Amino acid sequence: VNDISTSELAHKYFYEYYPDEKLPLFTNPCDDDILMNLWNGNRSMCEIFPKFIIIGPQKTGTTALHNMLSQHPDLYPSKKNSLTYEELQFFSNETIYLNGITWYLNQFHTNEQSINFEKSATYFDSILAMKRIKALLPSVHLIIMLTEPGHRAYSRYQHEIARINQTINFDDLLKSNHDENSYYFHLKQRCLQPGHYAEHILKWLKYFPSKQIYIVDGEAFRHDPRIILNDIQLSFLQLKNFINSSNLVRYNKKKGFFCSFSAKHNFQCLGNSKGRRYENMSSYSREYLNNYYLFHNQKLIKLLRYYNYSLPLWLIFSNPIKL
Ligand code: A3P
């Protein structure tokens, strides 16, 4: 050890012995006096950390839930970020995470009474996000939204073709068997893989107890979010200041969805990229997805039952097995 310089030692440590430790893992300075002394923050900042996070997955109604909860006077979403738009993606993104804890805290409001939260739908299927959230925010509450996974896959596909402004047939995408480096392979993955709900939820449950994880039936939410918004306030977040959600949201005929509503701002519906109108998928795609997700959905039924969650209605109806 005497003959080796500090940088050589560091190189040996990170490159030869412990390559997994090259990336930092931030723990919470508020839970540790030594860290608190080293940190450039102070104890008053501890209250700023979010109390709950909507973790996804994408295309299940997470933006609508985020906006509707933001209507509550005590609930403050993270500030809009020019890098990632409405989502921080702090825990799932390699570069953003390296901005550190103080950067993360700066993305939230500092009002004394506010209950801060964020939504980043990229967290749901990210192992990095699971580990990092657990390390920094072990007692945070998490909300997961689940829609019928075939429906979610099709919505993700519609999102992509609107974004790149070209048509790739959905049937062809599902049939395709491109190599792992191709754009189509990745697109198909992004459509199908987050819908392996049981697999991802099981991993979250290794890090967090089920009482910290609330699961929303995304189809029921789209149809009428009011009961769900009330339940989140009362039974999950146990807010002191309960606001009946009939005062926060209303059905908007033109949009065809429930939208945030207040006497001051009237309706605030989501933009054109949320709640798109498109043709139903073909019977080929429907059957492909029914078969594809059969096993995953059966696993989900077992998992939800084991952890005493109620089953989303779409899961009961889409599964031809004995319940
Ligand atoms: P589509 O645009 O395919 O219909 P996310 O915000 O997680 O990306 O989810 C987008 C999906 O949210 C939309 O997919 C839409 O179906 C669904 N959604 C649920 N409630 C909604 C609402 N009140 N307004 C708009 N979209 C809503």
Short mmCIF file of C-alpha atoms and ligand atoms in Angstrom, two decimals:
data_model
loop_
_atom_site.label_atom_id
_atom_site.label_comp_id
_atom_site.label_asym_id
_atom_site.label_seq_id
_atom_site.Cartn_x
_atom_site.Cartn_y
_atom_site.Cartn_z
CA VAL A 1 0.00 0.00 0.00
CA ASN A 2 2.97 2.30 0.77
CA ASP A 3 4.14 2.24 -2.86
CA ILE A 4 0.84 3.09 -4.42
CA SER A 5 -0.53 6.59 -5.04
CA THR A 6 -4.06 7.58 -4.00
CA SER A 7 -5.25 7.70 -7.60
CA GLU A 8 -3.77 4.29 -8.33
CA LEU A 9 -5.47 2.96 -5.24
CA ALA A 10 -8.78 4.50 -6.32
CA HIS A 11 -8.36 2.99 -9.77
CA LYS A 12 -7.71 -0.44 -8.28
CA TYR A 13 -10.69 -0.10 -5.95
CA PHE A 14 -13.26 1.04 -8.52
CA TYR A 15 -12.03 -0.72 -11.65
CA GLU A 16 -10.62 -3.99 -10.35
CA TYR A 17 -12.38 -4.80 -7.09
CA TYR A 18 -15.69 -2.93 -6.79
CA PRO A 19 -16.86 -1.67 -10.22
CA ASP A 20 -20.47 -1.58 -8.94
CA GLU A 21 -19.47 1.21 -6.56
CA LYS A 22 -18.35 3.60 -9.31
CA LEU A 23 -21.81 5.18 -9.28
CA PRO A 24 -22.69 6.96 -6.03
CA LEU A 25 -25.72 5.91 -3.99
CA PHE A 26 -27.10 8.83 -2.00
CA THR A 27 -28.46 8.11 1.45
CA ASN A 28 -30.47 10.61 3.44
CA PRO A 29 -28.35 13.12 5.42
CA CYS A 30 -31.40 13.83 7.59
CA ASP A 31 -31.12 10.31 9.04
CA ASP A 32 -27.42 10.52 9.84
CA ASP A 33 -25.63 13.21 11.91
CA ILE A 34 -22.23 12.56 10.30
CA LEU A 35 -23.67 13.01 6.81
CA MET A 36 -25.61 16.05 7.96
CA ASN A 37 -22.32 17.73 8.97
CA LEU A 38 -20.72 16.94 5.63
CA TRP A 39 -23.72 18.05 3.56
CA ASN A 40 -24.00 21.61 2.27
CA GLY A 41 -27.69 21.62 3.22
CA ASN A 42 -29.30 22.04 6.65
CA ARG A 43 -31.90 20.31 8.79
CA SER A 44 -34.72 22.65 7.73
CA MET A 45 -34.37 21.22 4.21
CA CYS A 46 -35.30 17.75 5.42
CA GLU A 47 -39.02 18.50 5.17
CA ILE A 48 -38.67 19.30 1.46
CA PHE A 49 -38.12 15.69 0.37
CA PRO A 50 -41.21 14.31 -1.41
CA LYS A 51 -43.65 12.36 0.73
CA PHE A 52 -44.92 10.34 -2.21
CA ILE A 53 -43.95 9.52 -5.78
CA ILE A 54 -46.08 8.36 -8.70
CA ILE A 55 -43.68 5.85 -10.25
CA GLY A 56 -45.55 4.88 -13.42
CA PRO A 57 -45.58 3.02 -15.67
CA GLN A 58 -45.85 5.31 -18.69
CA LYS A 59 -49.15 5.53 -20.58
CA THR A 60 -51.36 4.44 -17.72
CA GLY A 61 -52.80 7.83 -16.73
CA THR A 62 -49.94 9.06 -14.54
CA THR A 63 -50.07 12.63 -15.89
CA ALA A 64 -53.80 12.91 -15.20
CA LEU A 65 -53.31 11.60 -11.65
CA HIS A 66 -50.38 13.98 -11.10
CA ASN A 67 -52.38 16.99 -12.31
CA MET A 68 -55.50 16.10 -10.37
CA LEU A 69 -53.61 15.62 -7.09
CA SER A 70 -51.83 18.93 -7.73
CA GLN A 71 -55.24 20.61 -7.41
CA HIS A 72 -55.24 19.81 -3.70
CA PRO A 73 -54.08 22.94 -1.83
CA ASP A 74 -51.59 21.02 0.36
CA LEU A 75 -50.04 18.85 -2.34
CA TYR A 76 -47.17 20.39 -4.30
CA PRO A 77 -45.72 18.67 -7.38
CA SER A 78 -42.06 19.16 -8.28
CA LYS A 79 -41.33 22.25 -10.36
CA LYS A 80 -41.36 21.87 -14.16
CA ASN A 81 -37.94 20.95 -15.46
CA SER A 82 -36.65 22.10 -18.83
CA LEU A 83 -34.59 18.92 -19.26
CA THR A 84 -37.29 16.35 -18.65
CA TYR A 85 -40.47 18.46 -18.94
CA GLU A 86 -42.99 17.50 -16.29
CA GLU A 87 -40.88 14.65 -14.88
CA LEU A 88 -37.68 14.86 -12.86
CA GLN A 89 -36.50 11.30 -13.64
CA PHE A 90 -33.81 11.90 -11.02
CA PHE A 91 -33.61 8.31 -9.79
CA SER A 92 -33.74 6.57 -13.18
CA ASN A 93 -31.44 8.80 -15.22
CA GLU A 94 -27.65 8.33 -15.03
CA THR A 95 -26.72 11.96 -15.60
CA ILE A 96 -29.48 13.70 -13.67
CA TYR A 97 -28.83 11.62 -10.55
CA LEU A 98 -25.23 12.86 -10.49
CA ASN A 99 -26.58 16.39 -9.91
CA GLY A 100 -26.96 15.27 -6.29
CA ILE A 101 -29.37 15.66 -3.40
CA THR A 102 -29.31 19.46 -3.16
CA TRP A 103 -30.23 19.70 -6.85
CA TYR A 104 -33.10 17.27 -6.26
CA LEU A 105 -34.39 19.31 -3.33
CA ASN A 106 -34.21 22.49 -5.39
CA GLN A 107 -36.81 21.01 -7.72
CA PHE A 108 -39.44 21.24 -4.97
CA HIS A 109 -41.32 24.06 -3.28
CA THR A 110 -40.28 25.12 0.20
CA ASN A 111 -43.61 26.20 1.73
CA GLU A 112 -43.75 24.99 5.31
CA GLN A 113 -47.12 23.27 5.09
CA SER A 114 -46.67 21.76 1.64
CA ILE A 115 -46.61 18.03 1.04
CA ASN A 116 -44.23 17.62 -1.87
CA PHE A 117 -44.49 14.87 -4.47
CA GLU A 118 -43.21 13.98 -7.90
CA LYS A 119 -44.16 11.68 -10.75
CA SER A 120 -41.65 10.04 -13.04
CA ALA A 121 -43.16 7.19 -14.99
CA THR A 122 -39.69 5.92 -15.94
CA TYR A 123 -39.11 4.71 -12.37
CA PHE A 124 -41.49 1.75 -12.59
CA ASP A 125 -39.23 -0.68 -14.45
CA SER A 126 -35.88 0.76 -13.36
CA ILE A 127 -33.89 -1.29 -10.85
CA LEU A 128 -31.59 1.69 -10.35
CA ALA A 129 -34.60 3.80 -9.35
CA MET A 130 -35.76 1.16 -6.84
CA LYS A 131 -32.35 1.04 -5.13
CA ARG A 132 -31.83 4.78 -5.19
CA ILE A 133 -35.27 5.69 -3.89
CA LYS A 134 -34.90 3.15 -1.10
CA ALA A 135 -31.49 4.59 -0.16
CA LEU A 136 -32.59 8.23 -0.10
CA LEU A 137 -36.28 8.02 0.81
CA PRO A 138 -36.93 4.76 2.67
CA SER A 139 -40.29 5.89 4.05
CA VAL A 140 -41.65 7.54 0.89
CA HIS A 141 -45.08 6.40 -0.34
CA LEU A 142 -45.31 5.10 -3.91
CA ILE A 143 -48.23 5.06 -6.34
CA ILE A 144 -48.39 2.63 -9.25
CA MET A 145 -51.07 2.76 -11.97
CA LEU A 146 -51.99 -0.38 -13.87
CA THR A 147 -54.04 -0.45 -17.06
CA GLU A 148 -54.70 -3.53 -19.15
CA PRO A 149 -51.14 -4.10 -20.44
CA GLY A 150 -52.16 -4.67 -24.10
CA HIS A 151 -53.98 -1.37 -24.02
CA ARG A 152 -50.90 0.25 -22.48
CA ALA A 153 -48.66 -1.22 -25.18
CA TYR A 154 -50.92 0.15 -27.91
CA SER A 155 -51.01 3.58 -26.27
CA ARG A 156 -47.19 3.56 -26.10
CA TYR A 157 -47.07 2.68 -29.80
CA GLN A 158 -49.50 5.51 -30.63
CA HIS A 159 -47.33 7.90 -28.64
CA GLU A 160 -44.28 6.90 -30.67
CA ILE A 161 -45.86 7.18 -34.11
CA ALA A 162 -47.21 10.61 -33.21
CA ARG A 163 -43.74 11.62 -32.00
CA ILE A 164 -41.72 10.46 -34.99
CA ASN A 165 -44.48 11.33 -37.44
CA GLN A 166 -44.34 8.14 -39.48
CA THR A 167 -46.42 5.01 -39.69
CA ILE A 168 -45.22 1.65 -38.54
CA ASN A 169 -48.01 -0.88 -38.52
CA PHE A 170 -48.69 -2.19 -34.98
CA ASP A 171 -49.32 -5.76 -36.19
CA ASP A 172 -45.97 -5.69 -38.01
CA LEU A 173 -44.22 -4.31 -34.97
CA LEU A 174 -45.56 -7.14 -32.82
CA LYS A 175 -44.60 -9.76 -35.43
CA SER A 176 -41.14 -8.27 -35.93
CA ASN A 177 -38.04 -10.05 -34.82
CA HIS A 178 -35.31 -7.45 -35.28
CA ASP A 179 -31.87 -7.68 -33.80
CA GLU A 180 -31.23 -6.15 -30.40
CA ASN A 181 -29.61 -2.98 -31.71
CA SER A 182 -32.43 -1.96 -34.00
CA TYR A 183 -34.90 0.85 -33.40
CA TYR A 184 -37.86 -1.52 -33.86
CA PHE A 185 -36.53 -3.97 -31.30
CA HIS A 186 -36.32 -1.16 -28.74
CA LEU A 187 -39.72 0.21 -29.63
CA LYS A 188 -41.31 -3.22 -29.25
CA GLN A 189 -39.55 -3.57 -25.89
CA ARG A 190 -40.84 -0.19 -24.74
CA CYS A 191 -44.35 -1.21 -25.71
CA LEU A 192 -44.32 -4.66 -24.14
CA GLN A 193 -41.82 -4.78 -21.30
CA PRO A 194 -43.29 -2.34 -18.75
CA GLY A 195 -46.51 -4.40 -18.93
CA HIS A 196 -44.78 -7.31 -17.15
CA TYR A 197 -46.40 -5.81 -14.10
CA ALA A 198 -45.89 -8.65 -11.61
CA GLU A 199 -42.18 -8.87 -12.34
CA HIS A 200 -41.61 -5.18 -11.67
CA ILE A 201 -43.94 -4.89 -8.67
CA LEU A 202 -42.30 -7.88 -7.03
CA LYS A 203 -38.97 -6.07 -7.23
CA TRP A 204 -40.45 -2.92 -5.67
CA LEU A 205 -41.83 -5.09 -2.88
CA LYS A 206 -38.31 -6.28 -2.10
CA TYR A 207 -37.40 -2.70 -1.29
CA PHE A 208 -40.65 -1.32 0.17
CA PRO A 209 -43.39 -2.83 2.37
CA SER A 210 -46.78 -3.14 0.64
CA LYS A 211 -48.33 -0.55 2.96
CA GLN A 212 -46.09 2.05 1.31
CA ILE A 213 -47.26 1.09 -2.20
CA TYR A 214 -50.69 2.07 -3.50
CA ILE A 215 -51.92 0.42 -6.70
CA VAL A 216 -54.46 2.24 -8.85
CA ASP A 217 -56.75 0.50 -11.34
CA GLY A 218 -55.90 2.80 -14.26
CA GLU A 219 -58.95 1.74 -16.31
CA ALA A 220 -61.29 2.61 -13.42
CA PHE A 221 -59.40 5.86 -12.93
CA ARG A 222 -59.83 6.84 -16.58
CA HIS A 223 -63.55 6.09 -16.38
CA ASP A 224 -64.06 8.08 -13.16
CA PRO A 225 -61.11 9.17 -10.97
CA ARG A 226 -63.16 10.57 -8.06
CA ILE A 227 -63.36 7.53 -5.75
CA ILE A 228 -59.67 6.82 -6.30
CA LEU A 229 -58.63 10.42 -5.55
CA ASN A 230 -60.65 10.33 -2.33
CA ASP A 231 -59.14 7.03 -1.30
CA ILE A 232 -55.58 8.20 -1.96
CA GLN A 233 -56.17 11.26 0.22
CA LEU A 234 -57.87 9.42 3.05
CA SER A 235 -56.53 5.90 3.35
CA PHE A 236 -53.12 6.13 1.68
CA LEU A 237 -51.77 9.60 2.39
CA GLN A 238 -54.01 10.18 5.42
CA LEU A 239 -54.23 13.89 4.68
CA LYS A 240 -55.57 16.06 7.48
CA ASN A 241 -57.18 18.36 4.97
CA PHE A 242 -59.47 16.07 2.95
CA ILE A 243 -61.00 17.70 -0.13
CA ASN A 244 -63.84 15.87 -1.78
CA SER A 245 -62.54 15.15 -5.27
CA SER A 246 -65.84 16.22 -6.82
CA ASN A 247 -64.49 19.70 -6.07
CA LEU A 248 -61.18 18.98 -7.81
CA VAL A 249 -62.20 17.28 -11.07
CA ARG A 250 -65.11 17.29 -13.50
CA TYR A 251 -66.01 15.41 -16.64
CA ASN A 252 -65.31 17.45 -19.77
CA LYS A 253 -67.47 16.41 -22.72
CA LYS A 254 -65.21 17.92 -25.35
CA LYS A 255 -62.08 16.17 -24.04
CA GLY A 256 -64.00 13.00 -23.30
CA PHE A 257 -62.17 12.63 -19.97
CA PHE A 258 -62.29 13.97 -16.43
CA CYS A 259 -60.17 17.11 -16.13
CA SER A 260 -58.86 19.18 -13.22
CA PHE A 261 -61.42 21.83 -12.33
CA SER A 262 -61.43 24.92 -10.12
CA ALA A 263 -63.74 27.93 -9.92
CA LYS A 264 -60.75 30.18 -10.68
CA HIS A 265 -59.28 28.33 -13.67
CA ASN A 266 -62.34 26.40 -14.82
CA PHE A 267 -61.33 23.23 -16.73
CA GLN A 268 -57.65 22.31 -17.07
CA CYS A 269 -57.58 19.30 -19.37
CA LEU A 270 -54.42 17.57 -20.52
CA GLY A 271 -53.01 18.49 -23.95
CA ASN A 272 -53.52 16.64 -27.22
CA SER A 273 -50.79 14.09 -26.50
CA LYS A 274 -52.80 12.66 -23.58
CA GLY A 275 -56.11 11.03 -24.34
CA ARG A 276 -55.42 10.69 -28.07
CA ARG A 277 -58.11 9.45 -30.38
CA TYR A 278 -57.08 6.50 -32.52
CA GLU A 279 -58.56 3.39 -34.12
CA ASN A 280 -59.00 0.24 -32.08
CA MET A 281 -56.17 -2.24 -32.50
CA SER A 282 -56.69 -5.10 -34.97
CA SER A 283 -58.04 -8.45 -33.82
CA TYR A 284 -54.60 -9.92 -34.65
CA SER A 285 -52.87 -7.51 -32.23
CA ARG A 286 -55.55 -8.04 -29.58
CA GLU A 287 -55.10 -11.78 -29.68
CA TYR A 288 -51.31 -11.51 -29.76
CA LEU A 289 -51.35 -9.30 -26.67
CA ASN A 290 -53.92 -11.47 -24.86
CA ASN A 291 -51.62 -14.45 -25.32
CA TYR A 292 -48.47 -12.49 -24.59
CA TYR A 293 -49.76 -11.15 -21.28
CA LEU A 294 -51.68 -14.22 -20.13
CA PHE A 295 -48.85 -15.56 -17.98
CA HIS A 296 -47.84 -12.11 -16.71
CA ASN A 297 -51.42 -11.32 -15.69
CA GLN A 298 -51.82 -14.64 -13.92
CA LYS A 299 -48.66 -13.88 -11.96
CA LEU A 300 -50.10 -10.46 -11.16
CA ILE A 301 -53.32 -11.97 -9.79
CA LYS A 302 -51.32 -14.22 -7.45
CA LEU A 303 -49.06 -11.40 -6.36
CA LEU A 304 -51.86 -8.93 -5.65
CA ARG A 305 -53.78 -11.53 -3.71
CA TYR A 306 -50.76 -12.51 -1.70
CA TYR A 307 -50.20 -8.91 -0.65
CA ASN A 308 -53.93 -8.29 -0.04
CA TYR A 309 -54.44 -5.78 -2.84
CA SER A 310 -57.81 -5.70 -4.53
CA LEU A 311 -57.72 -6.86 -8.14
CA PRO A 312 -58.27 -4.25 -10.88
CA LEU A 313 -61.50 -5.02 -12.73
CA TRP A 314 -59.70 -5.26 -16.09
CA LEU A 315 -57.53 -8.02 -14.62
CA ILE A 316 -60.53 -10.03 -13.48
CA PHE A 317 -62.24 -9.72 -16.85
CA SER A 318 -59.20 -10.28 -19.05
CA ASN A 319 -58.21 -13.56 -17.47
CA PRO A 320 -59.86 -16.83 -18.31
CA ILE A 321 -58.65 -18.57 -15.19
CA LYS A 322 -60.55 -19.53 -12.07
CA LEU A 323 -60.47 -16.63 -9.64
P1 A3P B 1 -53.82 7.74 -24.63
O1 A3P B 1 -53.35 9.10 -25.05
O2 A3P B 1 -53.18 6.65 -25.39
O3 A3P B 1 -55.32 7.60 -24.59
P2 A3P B 1 -49.53 8.86 -19.10
O4 A3P B 1 -49.84 10.21 -18.64
O5 A3P B 1 -49.18 7.92 -17.96
O6 A3P B 1 -48.49 8.84 -20.17
O7 A3P B 1 -50.84 8.22 -19.70
C1 A3P B 1 -51.49 8.73 -20.84
C2 A3P B 1 -52.85 8.07 -20.89
O8 A3P B 1 -53.62 8.53 -19.78
C3 A3P B 1 -53.68 8.43 -22.09
O9 A3P B 1 -53.36 7.51 -23.11
C4 A3P B 1 -55.12 8.33 -21.57
O10 A3P B 1 -55.80 7.20 -22.04
C5 A3P B 1 -54.95 8.16 -20.06
N1 A3P B 1 -55.81 9.01 -19.24
C6 A3P B 1 -56.43 8.61 -18.09
N2 A3P B 1 -57.13 9.60 -17.56
C7 A3P B 1 -56.98 10.67 -18.37
C8 A3P B 1 -57.48 12.01 -18.34
N3 A3P B 1 -58.28 12.40 -17.35
N4 A3P B 1 -57.13 12.85 -19.34
C9 A3P B 1 -56.32 12.43 -20.34
N5 A3P B 1 -55.81 11.18 -20.42
C10 A3P B 1 -56.12 10.31 -19.45
#
